[in-house]
Short mmCIF file of C-alpha atoms in Angstrom, two decimals:
data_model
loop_
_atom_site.label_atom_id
_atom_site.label_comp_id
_atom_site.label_asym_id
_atom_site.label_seq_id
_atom_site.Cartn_x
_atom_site.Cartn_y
_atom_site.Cartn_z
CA UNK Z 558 87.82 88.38 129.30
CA UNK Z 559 86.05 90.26 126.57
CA UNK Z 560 88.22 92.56 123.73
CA UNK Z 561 86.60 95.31 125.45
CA UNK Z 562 88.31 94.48 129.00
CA UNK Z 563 91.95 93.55 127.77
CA UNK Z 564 94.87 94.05 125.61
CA UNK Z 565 97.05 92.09 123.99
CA UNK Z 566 100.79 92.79 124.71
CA UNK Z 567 103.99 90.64 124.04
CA UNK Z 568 101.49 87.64 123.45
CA UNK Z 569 100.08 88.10 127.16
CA UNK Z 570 96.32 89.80 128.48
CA UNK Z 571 96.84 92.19 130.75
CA UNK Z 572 94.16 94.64 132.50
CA UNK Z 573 93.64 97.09 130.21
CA UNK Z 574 95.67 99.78 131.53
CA UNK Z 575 93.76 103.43 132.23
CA UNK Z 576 94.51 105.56 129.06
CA UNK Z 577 97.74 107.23 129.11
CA UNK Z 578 97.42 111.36 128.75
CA UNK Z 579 98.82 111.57 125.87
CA UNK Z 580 99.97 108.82 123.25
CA UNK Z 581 103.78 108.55 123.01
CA UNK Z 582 105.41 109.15 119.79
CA UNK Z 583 106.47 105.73 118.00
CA UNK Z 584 110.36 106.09 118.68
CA UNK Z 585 109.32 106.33 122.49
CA UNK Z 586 106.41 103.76 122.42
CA UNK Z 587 107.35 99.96 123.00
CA UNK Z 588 104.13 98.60 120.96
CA UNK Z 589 106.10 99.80 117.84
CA UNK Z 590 108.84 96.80 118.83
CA UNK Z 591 108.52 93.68 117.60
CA UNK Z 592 108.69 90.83 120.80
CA UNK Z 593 110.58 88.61 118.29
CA UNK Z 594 112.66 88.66 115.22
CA UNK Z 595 110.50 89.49 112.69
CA UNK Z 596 112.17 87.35 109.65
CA UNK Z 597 111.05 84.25 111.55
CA UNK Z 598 107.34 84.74 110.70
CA UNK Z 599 105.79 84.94 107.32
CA UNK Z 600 104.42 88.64 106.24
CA UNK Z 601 101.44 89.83 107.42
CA UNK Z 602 101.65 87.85 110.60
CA UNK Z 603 100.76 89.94 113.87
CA UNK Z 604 103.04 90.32 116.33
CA UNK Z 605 100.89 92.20 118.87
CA UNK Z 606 97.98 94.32 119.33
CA UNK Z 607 96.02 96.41 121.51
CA UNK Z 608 92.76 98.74 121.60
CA UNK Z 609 93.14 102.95 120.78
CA UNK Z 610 91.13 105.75 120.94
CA UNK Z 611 91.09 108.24 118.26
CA UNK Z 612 90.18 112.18 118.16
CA UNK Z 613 89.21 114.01 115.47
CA UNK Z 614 92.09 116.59 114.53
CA UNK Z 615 93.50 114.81 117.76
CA UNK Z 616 91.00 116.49 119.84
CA UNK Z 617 87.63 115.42 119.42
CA UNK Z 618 87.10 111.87 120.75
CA UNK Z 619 85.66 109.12 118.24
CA UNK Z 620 83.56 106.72 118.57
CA UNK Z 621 84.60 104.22 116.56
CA UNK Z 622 85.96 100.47 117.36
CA UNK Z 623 89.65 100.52 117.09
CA UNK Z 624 92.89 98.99 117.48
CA UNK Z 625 96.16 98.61 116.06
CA UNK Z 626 98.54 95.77 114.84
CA UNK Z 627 102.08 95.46 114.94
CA UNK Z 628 102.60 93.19 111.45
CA UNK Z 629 105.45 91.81 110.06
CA UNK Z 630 106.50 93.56 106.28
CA UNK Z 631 109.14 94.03 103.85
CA UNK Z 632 110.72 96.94 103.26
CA UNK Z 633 112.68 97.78 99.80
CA UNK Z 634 115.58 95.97 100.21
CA UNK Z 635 113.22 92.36 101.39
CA UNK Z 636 114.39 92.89 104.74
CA UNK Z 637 111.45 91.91 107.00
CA UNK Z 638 110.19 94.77 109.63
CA UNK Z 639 107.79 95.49 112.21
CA UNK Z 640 105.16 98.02 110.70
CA UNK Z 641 101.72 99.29 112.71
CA UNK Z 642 98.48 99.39 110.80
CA UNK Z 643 95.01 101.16 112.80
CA UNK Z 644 92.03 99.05 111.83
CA UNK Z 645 88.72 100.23 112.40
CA UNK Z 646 84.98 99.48 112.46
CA UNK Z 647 81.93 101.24 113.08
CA UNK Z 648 80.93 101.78 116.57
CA UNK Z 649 77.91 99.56 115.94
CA UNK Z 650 79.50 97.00 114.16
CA UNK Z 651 79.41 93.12 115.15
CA UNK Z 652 82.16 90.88 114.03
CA UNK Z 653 81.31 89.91 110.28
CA UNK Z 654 82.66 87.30 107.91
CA UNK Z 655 80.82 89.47 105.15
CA UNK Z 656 82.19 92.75 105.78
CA UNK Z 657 83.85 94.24 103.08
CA UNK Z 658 87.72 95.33 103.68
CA UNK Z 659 89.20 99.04 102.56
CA UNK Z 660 93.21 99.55 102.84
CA UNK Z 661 92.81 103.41 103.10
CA UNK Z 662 96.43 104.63 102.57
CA UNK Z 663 96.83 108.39 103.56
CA UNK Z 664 98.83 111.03 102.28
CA UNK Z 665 101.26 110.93 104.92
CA UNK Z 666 103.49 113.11 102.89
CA UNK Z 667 106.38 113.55 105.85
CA UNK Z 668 109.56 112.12 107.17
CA UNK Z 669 108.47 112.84 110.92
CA UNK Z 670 106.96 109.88 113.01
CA UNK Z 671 104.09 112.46 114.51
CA UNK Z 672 102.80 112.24 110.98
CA UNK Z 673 102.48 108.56 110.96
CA UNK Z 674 98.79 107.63 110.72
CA UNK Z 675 99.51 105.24 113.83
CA UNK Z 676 100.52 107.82 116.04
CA UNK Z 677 98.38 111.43 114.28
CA UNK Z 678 95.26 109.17 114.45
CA UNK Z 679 95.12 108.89 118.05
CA UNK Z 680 93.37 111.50 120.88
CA UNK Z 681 95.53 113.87 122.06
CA UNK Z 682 98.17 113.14 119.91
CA UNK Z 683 100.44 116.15 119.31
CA UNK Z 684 100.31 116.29 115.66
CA UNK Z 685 99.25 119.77 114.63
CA UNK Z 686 99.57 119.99 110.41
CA UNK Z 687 99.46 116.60 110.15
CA UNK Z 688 97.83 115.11 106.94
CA UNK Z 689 96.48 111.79 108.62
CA UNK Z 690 94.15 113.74 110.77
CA UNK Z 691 92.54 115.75 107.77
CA UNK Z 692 91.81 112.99 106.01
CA UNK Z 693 90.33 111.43 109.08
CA UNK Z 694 87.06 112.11 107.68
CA UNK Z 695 87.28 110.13 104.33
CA UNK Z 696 88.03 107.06 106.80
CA UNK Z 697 84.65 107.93 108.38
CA UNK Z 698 82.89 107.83 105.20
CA UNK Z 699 84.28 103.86 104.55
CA UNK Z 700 83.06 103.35 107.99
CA UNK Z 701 79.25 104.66 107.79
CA UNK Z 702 79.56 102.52 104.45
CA UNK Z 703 79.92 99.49 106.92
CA UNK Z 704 83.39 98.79 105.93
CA UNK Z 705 86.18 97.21 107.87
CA UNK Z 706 89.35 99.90 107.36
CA UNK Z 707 92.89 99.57 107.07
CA UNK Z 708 95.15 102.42 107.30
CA UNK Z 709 98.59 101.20 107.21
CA UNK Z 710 101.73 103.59 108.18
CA UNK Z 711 103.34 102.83 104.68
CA UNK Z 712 106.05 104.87 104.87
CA UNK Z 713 107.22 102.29 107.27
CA UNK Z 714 109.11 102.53 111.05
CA UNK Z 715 111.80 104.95 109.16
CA UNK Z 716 109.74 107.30 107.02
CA UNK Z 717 110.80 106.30 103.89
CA UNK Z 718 108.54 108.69 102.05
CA UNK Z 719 108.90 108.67 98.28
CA UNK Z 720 110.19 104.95 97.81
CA UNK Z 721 109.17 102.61 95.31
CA UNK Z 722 107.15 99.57 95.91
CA UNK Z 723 107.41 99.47 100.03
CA UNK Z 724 104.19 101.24 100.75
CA UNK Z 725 102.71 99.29 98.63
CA UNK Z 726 103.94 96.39 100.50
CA UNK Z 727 102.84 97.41 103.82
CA UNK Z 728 99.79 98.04 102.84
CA UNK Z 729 99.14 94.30 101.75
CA UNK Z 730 100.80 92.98 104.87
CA UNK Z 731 98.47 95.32 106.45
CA UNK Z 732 95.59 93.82 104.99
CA UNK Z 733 96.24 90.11 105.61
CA UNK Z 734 97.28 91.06 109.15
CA UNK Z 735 93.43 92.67 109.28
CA UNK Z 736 91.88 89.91 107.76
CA UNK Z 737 93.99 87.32 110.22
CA UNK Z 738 92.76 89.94 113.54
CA UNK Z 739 89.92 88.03 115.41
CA UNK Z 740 88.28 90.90 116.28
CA UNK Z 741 86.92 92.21 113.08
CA UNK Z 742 85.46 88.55 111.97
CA UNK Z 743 86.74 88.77 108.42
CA UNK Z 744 87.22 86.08 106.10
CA UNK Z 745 90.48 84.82 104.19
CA UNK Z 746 89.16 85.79 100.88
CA UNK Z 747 86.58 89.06 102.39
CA UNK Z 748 86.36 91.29 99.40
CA UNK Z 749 89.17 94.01 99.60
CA UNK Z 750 89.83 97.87 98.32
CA UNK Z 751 92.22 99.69 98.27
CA UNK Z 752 91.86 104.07 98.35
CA UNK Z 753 94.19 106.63 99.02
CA UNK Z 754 94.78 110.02 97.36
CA UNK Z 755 97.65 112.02 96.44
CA UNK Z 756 100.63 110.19 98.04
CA UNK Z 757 98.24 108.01 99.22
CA UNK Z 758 96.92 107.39 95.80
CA UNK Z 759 100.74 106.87 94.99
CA UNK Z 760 100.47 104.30 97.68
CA UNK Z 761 97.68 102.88 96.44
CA UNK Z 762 99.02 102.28 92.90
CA UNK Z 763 102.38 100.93 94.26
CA UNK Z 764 99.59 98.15 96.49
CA UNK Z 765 97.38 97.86 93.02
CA UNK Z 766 100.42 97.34 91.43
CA UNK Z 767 102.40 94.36 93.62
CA UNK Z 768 98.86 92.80 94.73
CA UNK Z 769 98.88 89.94 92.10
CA UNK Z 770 102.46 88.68 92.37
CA UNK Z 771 103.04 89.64 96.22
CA UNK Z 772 99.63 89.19 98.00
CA UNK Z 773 97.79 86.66 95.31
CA UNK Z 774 95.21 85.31 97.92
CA UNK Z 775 93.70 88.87 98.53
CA UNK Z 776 90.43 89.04 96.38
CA UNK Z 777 91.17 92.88 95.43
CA UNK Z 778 87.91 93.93 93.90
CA UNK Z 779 88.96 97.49 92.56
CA UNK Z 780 91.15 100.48 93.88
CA UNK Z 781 90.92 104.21 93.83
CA UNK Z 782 94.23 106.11 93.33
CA UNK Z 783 93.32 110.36 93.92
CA UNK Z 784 95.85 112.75 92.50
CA UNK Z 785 98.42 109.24 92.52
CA UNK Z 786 101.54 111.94 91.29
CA UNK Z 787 101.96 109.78 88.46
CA UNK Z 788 105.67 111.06 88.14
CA UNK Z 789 107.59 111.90 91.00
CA UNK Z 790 110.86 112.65 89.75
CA UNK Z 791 108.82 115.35 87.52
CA UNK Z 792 107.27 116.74 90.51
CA UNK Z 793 109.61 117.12 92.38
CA UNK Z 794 111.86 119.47 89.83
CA UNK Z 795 108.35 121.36 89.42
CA UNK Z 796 107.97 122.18 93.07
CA UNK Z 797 111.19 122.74 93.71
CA UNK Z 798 111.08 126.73 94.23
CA UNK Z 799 107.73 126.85 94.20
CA UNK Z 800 104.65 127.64 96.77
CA UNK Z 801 105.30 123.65 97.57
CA UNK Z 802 108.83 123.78 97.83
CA UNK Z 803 108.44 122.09 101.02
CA UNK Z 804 107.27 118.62 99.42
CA UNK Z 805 110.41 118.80 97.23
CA UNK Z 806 112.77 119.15 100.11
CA UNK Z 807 111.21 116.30 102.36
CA UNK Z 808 110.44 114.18 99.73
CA UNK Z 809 114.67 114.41 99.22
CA UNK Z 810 114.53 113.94 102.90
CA UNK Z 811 112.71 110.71 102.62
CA UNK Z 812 114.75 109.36 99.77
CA UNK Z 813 117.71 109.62 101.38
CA UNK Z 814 116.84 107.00 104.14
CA UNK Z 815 115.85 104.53 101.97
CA UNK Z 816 118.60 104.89 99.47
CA UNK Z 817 121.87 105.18 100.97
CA UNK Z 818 123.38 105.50 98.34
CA UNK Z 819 121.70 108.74 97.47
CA UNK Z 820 122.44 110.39 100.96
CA UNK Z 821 125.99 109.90 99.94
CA UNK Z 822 125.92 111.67 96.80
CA UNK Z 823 123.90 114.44 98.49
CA UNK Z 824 126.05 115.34 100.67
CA UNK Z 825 128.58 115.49 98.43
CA UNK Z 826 126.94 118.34 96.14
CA UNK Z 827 124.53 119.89 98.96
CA UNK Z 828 125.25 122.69 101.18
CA UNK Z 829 125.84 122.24 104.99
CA UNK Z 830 123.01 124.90 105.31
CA UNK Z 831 120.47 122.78 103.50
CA UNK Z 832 121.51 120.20 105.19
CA UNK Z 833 120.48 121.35 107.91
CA UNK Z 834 116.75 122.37 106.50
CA UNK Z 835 116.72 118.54 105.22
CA UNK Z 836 117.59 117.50 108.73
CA UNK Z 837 115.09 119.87 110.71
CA UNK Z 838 112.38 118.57 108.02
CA UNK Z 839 113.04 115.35 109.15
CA UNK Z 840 110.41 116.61 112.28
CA UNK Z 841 108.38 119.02 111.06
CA UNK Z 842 104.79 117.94 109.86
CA UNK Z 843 103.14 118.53 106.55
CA UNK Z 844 101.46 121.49 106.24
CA UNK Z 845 104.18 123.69 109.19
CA UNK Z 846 106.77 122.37 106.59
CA UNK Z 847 105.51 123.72 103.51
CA UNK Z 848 104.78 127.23 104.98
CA UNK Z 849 108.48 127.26 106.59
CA UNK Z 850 109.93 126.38 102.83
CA UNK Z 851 107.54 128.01 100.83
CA UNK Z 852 109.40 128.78 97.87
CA UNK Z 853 112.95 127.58 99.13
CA UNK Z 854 114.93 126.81 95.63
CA UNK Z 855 117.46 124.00 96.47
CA UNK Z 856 119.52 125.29 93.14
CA UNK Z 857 120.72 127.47 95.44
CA UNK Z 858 122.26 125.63 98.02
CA UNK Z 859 123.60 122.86 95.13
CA UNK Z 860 127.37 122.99 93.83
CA UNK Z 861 126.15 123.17 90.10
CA UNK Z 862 122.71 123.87 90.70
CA UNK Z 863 119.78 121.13 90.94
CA UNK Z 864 120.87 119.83 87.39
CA UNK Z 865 124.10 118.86 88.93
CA UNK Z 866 121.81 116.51 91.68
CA UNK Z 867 119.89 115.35 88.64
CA UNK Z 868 122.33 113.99 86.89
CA UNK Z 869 124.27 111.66 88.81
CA UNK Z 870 123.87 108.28 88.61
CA UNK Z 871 122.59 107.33 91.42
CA UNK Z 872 120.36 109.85 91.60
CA UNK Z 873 118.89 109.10 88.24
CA UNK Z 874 118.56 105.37 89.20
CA UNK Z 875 116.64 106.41 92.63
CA UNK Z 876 114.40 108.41 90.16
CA UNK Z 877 113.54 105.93 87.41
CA UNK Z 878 112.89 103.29 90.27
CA UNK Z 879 110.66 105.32 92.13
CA UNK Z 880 107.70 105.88 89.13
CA UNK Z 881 104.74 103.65 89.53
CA UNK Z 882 103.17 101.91 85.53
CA UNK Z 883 105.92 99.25 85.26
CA UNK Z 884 103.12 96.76 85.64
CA UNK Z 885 99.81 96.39 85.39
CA UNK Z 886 97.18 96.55 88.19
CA UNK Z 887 95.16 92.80 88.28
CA UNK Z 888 91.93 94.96 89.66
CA UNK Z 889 90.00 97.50 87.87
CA UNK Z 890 91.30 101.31 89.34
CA UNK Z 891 89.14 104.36 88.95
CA UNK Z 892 91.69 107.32 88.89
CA UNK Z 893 90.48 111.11 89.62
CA UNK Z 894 92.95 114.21 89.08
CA UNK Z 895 91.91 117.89 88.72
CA UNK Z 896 93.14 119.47 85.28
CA UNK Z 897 94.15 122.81 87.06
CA UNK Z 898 95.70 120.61 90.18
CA UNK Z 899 98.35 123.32 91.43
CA UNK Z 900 100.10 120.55 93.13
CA UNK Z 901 100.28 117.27 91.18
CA UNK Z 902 100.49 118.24 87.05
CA UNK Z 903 97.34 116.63 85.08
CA UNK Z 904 99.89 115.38 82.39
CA UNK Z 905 101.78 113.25 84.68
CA UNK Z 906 99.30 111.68 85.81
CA UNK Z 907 97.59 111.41 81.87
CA UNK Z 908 101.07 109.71 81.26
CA UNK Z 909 100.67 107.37 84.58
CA UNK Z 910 97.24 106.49 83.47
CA UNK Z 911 98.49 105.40 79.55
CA UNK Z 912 101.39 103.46 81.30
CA UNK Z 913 98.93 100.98 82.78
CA UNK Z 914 96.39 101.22 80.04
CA UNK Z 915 99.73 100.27 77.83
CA UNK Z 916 100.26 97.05 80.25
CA UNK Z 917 96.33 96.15 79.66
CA UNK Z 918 95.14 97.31 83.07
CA UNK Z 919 91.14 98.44 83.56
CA UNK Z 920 91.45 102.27 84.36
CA UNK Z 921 88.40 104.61 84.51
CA UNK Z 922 89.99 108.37 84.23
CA UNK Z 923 87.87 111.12 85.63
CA UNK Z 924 89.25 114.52 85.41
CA UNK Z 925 88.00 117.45 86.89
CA UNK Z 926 88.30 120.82 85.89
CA UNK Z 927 87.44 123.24 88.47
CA UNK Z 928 88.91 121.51 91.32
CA UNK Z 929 92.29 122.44 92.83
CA UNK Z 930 94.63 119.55 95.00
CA UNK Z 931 93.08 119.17 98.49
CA UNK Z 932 88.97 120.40 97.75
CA UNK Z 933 89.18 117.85 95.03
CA UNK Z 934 90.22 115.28 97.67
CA UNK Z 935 86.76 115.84 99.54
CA UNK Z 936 84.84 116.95 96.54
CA UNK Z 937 85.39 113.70 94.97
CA UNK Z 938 84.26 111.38 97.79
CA UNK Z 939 81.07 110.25 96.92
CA UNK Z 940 82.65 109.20 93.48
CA UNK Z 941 85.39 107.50 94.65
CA UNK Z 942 83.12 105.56 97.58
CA UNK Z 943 80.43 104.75 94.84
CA UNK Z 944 82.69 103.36 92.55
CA UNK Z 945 84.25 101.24 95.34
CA UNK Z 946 81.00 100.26 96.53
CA UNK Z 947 80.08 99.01 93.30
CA UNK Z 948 83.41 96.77 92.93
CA UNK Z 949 82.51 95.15 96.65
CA UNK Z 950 79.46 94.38 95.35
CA UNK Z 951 80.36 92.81 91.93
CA UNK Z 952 77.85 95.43 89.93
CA UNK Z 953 78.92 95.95 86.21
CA UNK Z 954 82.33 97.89 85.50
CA UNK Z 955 82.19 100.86 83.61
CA UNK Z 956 84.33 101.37 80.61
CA UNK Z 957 87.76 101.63 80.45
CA UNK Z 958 87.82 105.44 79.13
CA UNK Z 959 89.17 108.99 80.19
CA UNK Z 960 86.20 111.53 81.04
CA UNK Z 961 86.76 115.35 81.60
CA UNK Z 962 84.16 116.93 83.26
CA UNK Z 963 83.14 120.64 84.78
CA UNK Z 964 83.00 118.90 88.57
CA UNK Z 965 82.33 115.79 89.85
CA UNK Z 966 80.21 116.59 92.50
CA UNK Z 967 77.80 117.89 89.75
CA UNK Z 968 75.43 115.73 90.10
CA UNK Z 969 71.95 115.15 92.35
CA UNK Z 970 73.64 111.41 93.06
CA UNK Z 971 77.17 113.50 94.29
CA UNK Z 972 74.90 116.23 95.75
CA UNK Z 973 72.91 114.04 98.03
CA UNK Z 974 76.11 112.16 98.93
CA UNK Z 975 77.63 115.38 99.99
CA UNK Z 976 74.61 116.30 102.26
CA UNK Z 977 75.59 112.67 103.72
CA UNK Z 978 79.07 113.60 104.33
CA UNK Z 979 78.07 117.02 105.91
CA UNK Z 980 76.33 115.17 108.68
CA UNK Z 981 78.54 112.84 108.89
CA UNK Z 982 81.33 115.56 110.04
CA UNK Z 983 78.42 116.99 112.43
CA UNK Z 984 78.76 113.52 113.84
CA UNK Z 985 82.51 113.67 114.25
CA UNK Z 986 82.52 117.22 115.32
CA UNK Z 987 79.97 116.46 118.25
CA UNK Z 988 82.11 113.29 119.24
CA UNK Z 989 78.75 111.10 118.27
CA UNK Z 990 78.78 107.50 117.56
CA UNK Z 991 79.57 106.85 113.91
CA UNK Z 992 77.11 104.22 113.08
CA UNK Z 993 76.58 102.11 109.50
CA UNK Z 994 73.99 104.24 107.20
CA UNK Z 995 70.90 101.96 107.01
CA UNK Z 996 70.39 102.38 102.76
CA UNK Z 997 72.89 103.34 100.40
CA UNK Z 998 71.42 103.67 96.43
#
């Protein structure tokens, strides 16, 4: 039987079923449940799979190869859990030994499981607003590289969006469960990166980060951390009240699962009204979210105001653990961040960038200046694939050094790239195969 013809389910082949017509959310889905205890297998190990089908926006079909794991992780607390990872390859794509490996971690930036990248991924999933499914293109453009992809659900089966160190962690486990998945013909020490950009670059820093002491065996070549925050305890105070309000309040929303703690000290100083709009943006996704709370100040619905929240203990703890430069990065990182970001505040991450310099890491700095939060996510693509595509492929690193410049698609290499990447979405639009370019350089 041929991967094609079966899936693999509880450890058994089965017929593979006709697709349902429409994917069920992960609460409702039993492929998000682990078939056995999950502590009594070593991280990364997978616990099941089976093939998907994914749709652009959750429309379009793809063609693409996919399926998705069901690994074993860690979560904060090193309690082991069952996390889902969608790995892909091109549609005309053989199994490969030599294949390079990209952990693309996406700014999931919700508390809401139709926002995990597992679920929004998928064709006709309901997932309107979703973040996943606009950055379903910069996916694409690792695939017509050639590349094997990773794209891990790092804020793990409870949403823990905002924590420190766990998406990093399930992104590792995600990658040795990859490298371990038959399918995709990979090698134990395949060359690896790691992207993501704004709280997936944060994701991708936390991975950088924990690679050499939790996941020493994976040959990380490089990693590219987009708009990483840099400080998310100073964000969130800056878009609290703001046009972004919305990140502030799920991003407390998120917190408070994976800190206890905190959701008791919340609820102590918190209104029952917000409350409530913490508990309804527990299922809203991203971009619905932000235009419901659009300038929703939470000073006003705290005994004391937000300084009164700041200032406990516990919520001071939560907020010194949760910023990323404690440690080094082994790999080289190329970081890119627009100067007039409206979102994520060029000095943080200036200050996130010295941190790891500080700790002797490798960090090329590219700042933009004309660029605002999400173009400069697509604007930036062919420098962020280039530079990863030079790290796969051992060429010489460029310096360690912070470079400002007007826009980073300015120039004919970016512009030709970009003509790439128009096609390319003519290709996903018109549900075409998306095949490996033949020449790249």
């Amino acid at each position: 039987m041929t991967i094609g013809d079966a899936v693999e389910f509880d450890g058994l082949e089965a017929e593979f079923e006709p697709p349902r017509p429409r994917p069920l959310l992960p609460g409702l889905d039993p492929f998000y449940r682990s078939p056995i205890d999950p502590g009594s297998v070593a991280p990364g190990t997978i616990l099941r799979w089976r093939r998907v089908r994914l749709g652009l926006l959750g429309g379009i079909p793809q063609r693409v190869r996919a399926w998705q794991l069901l690994y074993r992780s860690t979560d904060l607390d090193g309690r082991p859990e069952a996390v889902v990872t969608t790995v892909l390859l091109p549609w005309d794509a053989e199994p490969s030994e030599h294949r390079p490996l990209i952990s693309f971690q996406c700014a999931i930036d919700a508390v809401a499981e139709k926002c995990f990248p597992s679920y929004a991924l998928q064709h006709r999933a309901r997932a309107l607003g979703a973040i996943p499914q606009v950055e379903f293109p910069l996916i694409a453009a690792a695939l017509a590289r050639g590349w094997a992809v990773s794209v891990p659900d790092h804020g793990g089966p409870n949403g823990h969006f905002g924590a420190a160190r766990e998406p990093g962690l399930r992104a590792l486990d995600g990658l040795r469960a990859a490298l371990r998945f038959e399918p995709l013909g990979l090698h134990p020490r395949t060359r690896i990166g790691l992207w993501g950009y704004s709280g997936g670059g944060l994701a991708t820093a936390w991975a950088a980060e924990l690679a050499a002491s939790y996941a020493p065996e994976l040959d990380i070549a490089g990693a590219v951390a987009g708009s990483p925050v840099g400080d998310p305890a100073n964000a969130f105070v800056r878009l609290n009240g703001s046009p972004f309000a919305g990140f502030a309040m799920v991003f407390t929303a998120g917190l408070r699962r994976a800190y206890p703690r905190l959701d008791d000290t919340v609820r102590e100083v918190v209104s029952a009204e917000y409350l409530e709009f913490l508990d309804r943006a527990e299922d809203i996704a991203t971009f619905p979210l932000l235009a419901r709370y659009a300038g929703r100040n939470a000073s006003q619905h705290i005994k004391g105001g937000l300084g009164a929240l700041l200032t406990r203990p516990v919520m001071r703890a939560v907020l010194e653990d949760i910023r990323p430069g404690v440690q080094a990065p082994a790999m080289p990182l190329l970081v890119v961040q627009g100067v007039n970001d409206e979102v994520i505040a060029v000095a943080d991450v200036d200050a996130h960038v010295q941190r790891y310099r500080a700790h002797g890491a490798h960090v090329r700095y590219l700042r933009d200046r004309l660029s605002t939060h999400l173009p400069l996510q697509f604007i930036a693509i062919p420098v962020m694939v280039d530079w990863l595509a030079d790290r796969l492929a051992d060429r010489p690193l460029p310096p360690s050094e912070n470079r400002t410049v007007w826009s980073v698609a300015a120039s004919p290499r970016a512009l030709v790239e970009h003509a790439h990447f128009i096609a390319l979405l003519a290709t996903m639009c018109s549900g075409r195969p998306i095949r490996t370019r033949s020449a790249f350089r």
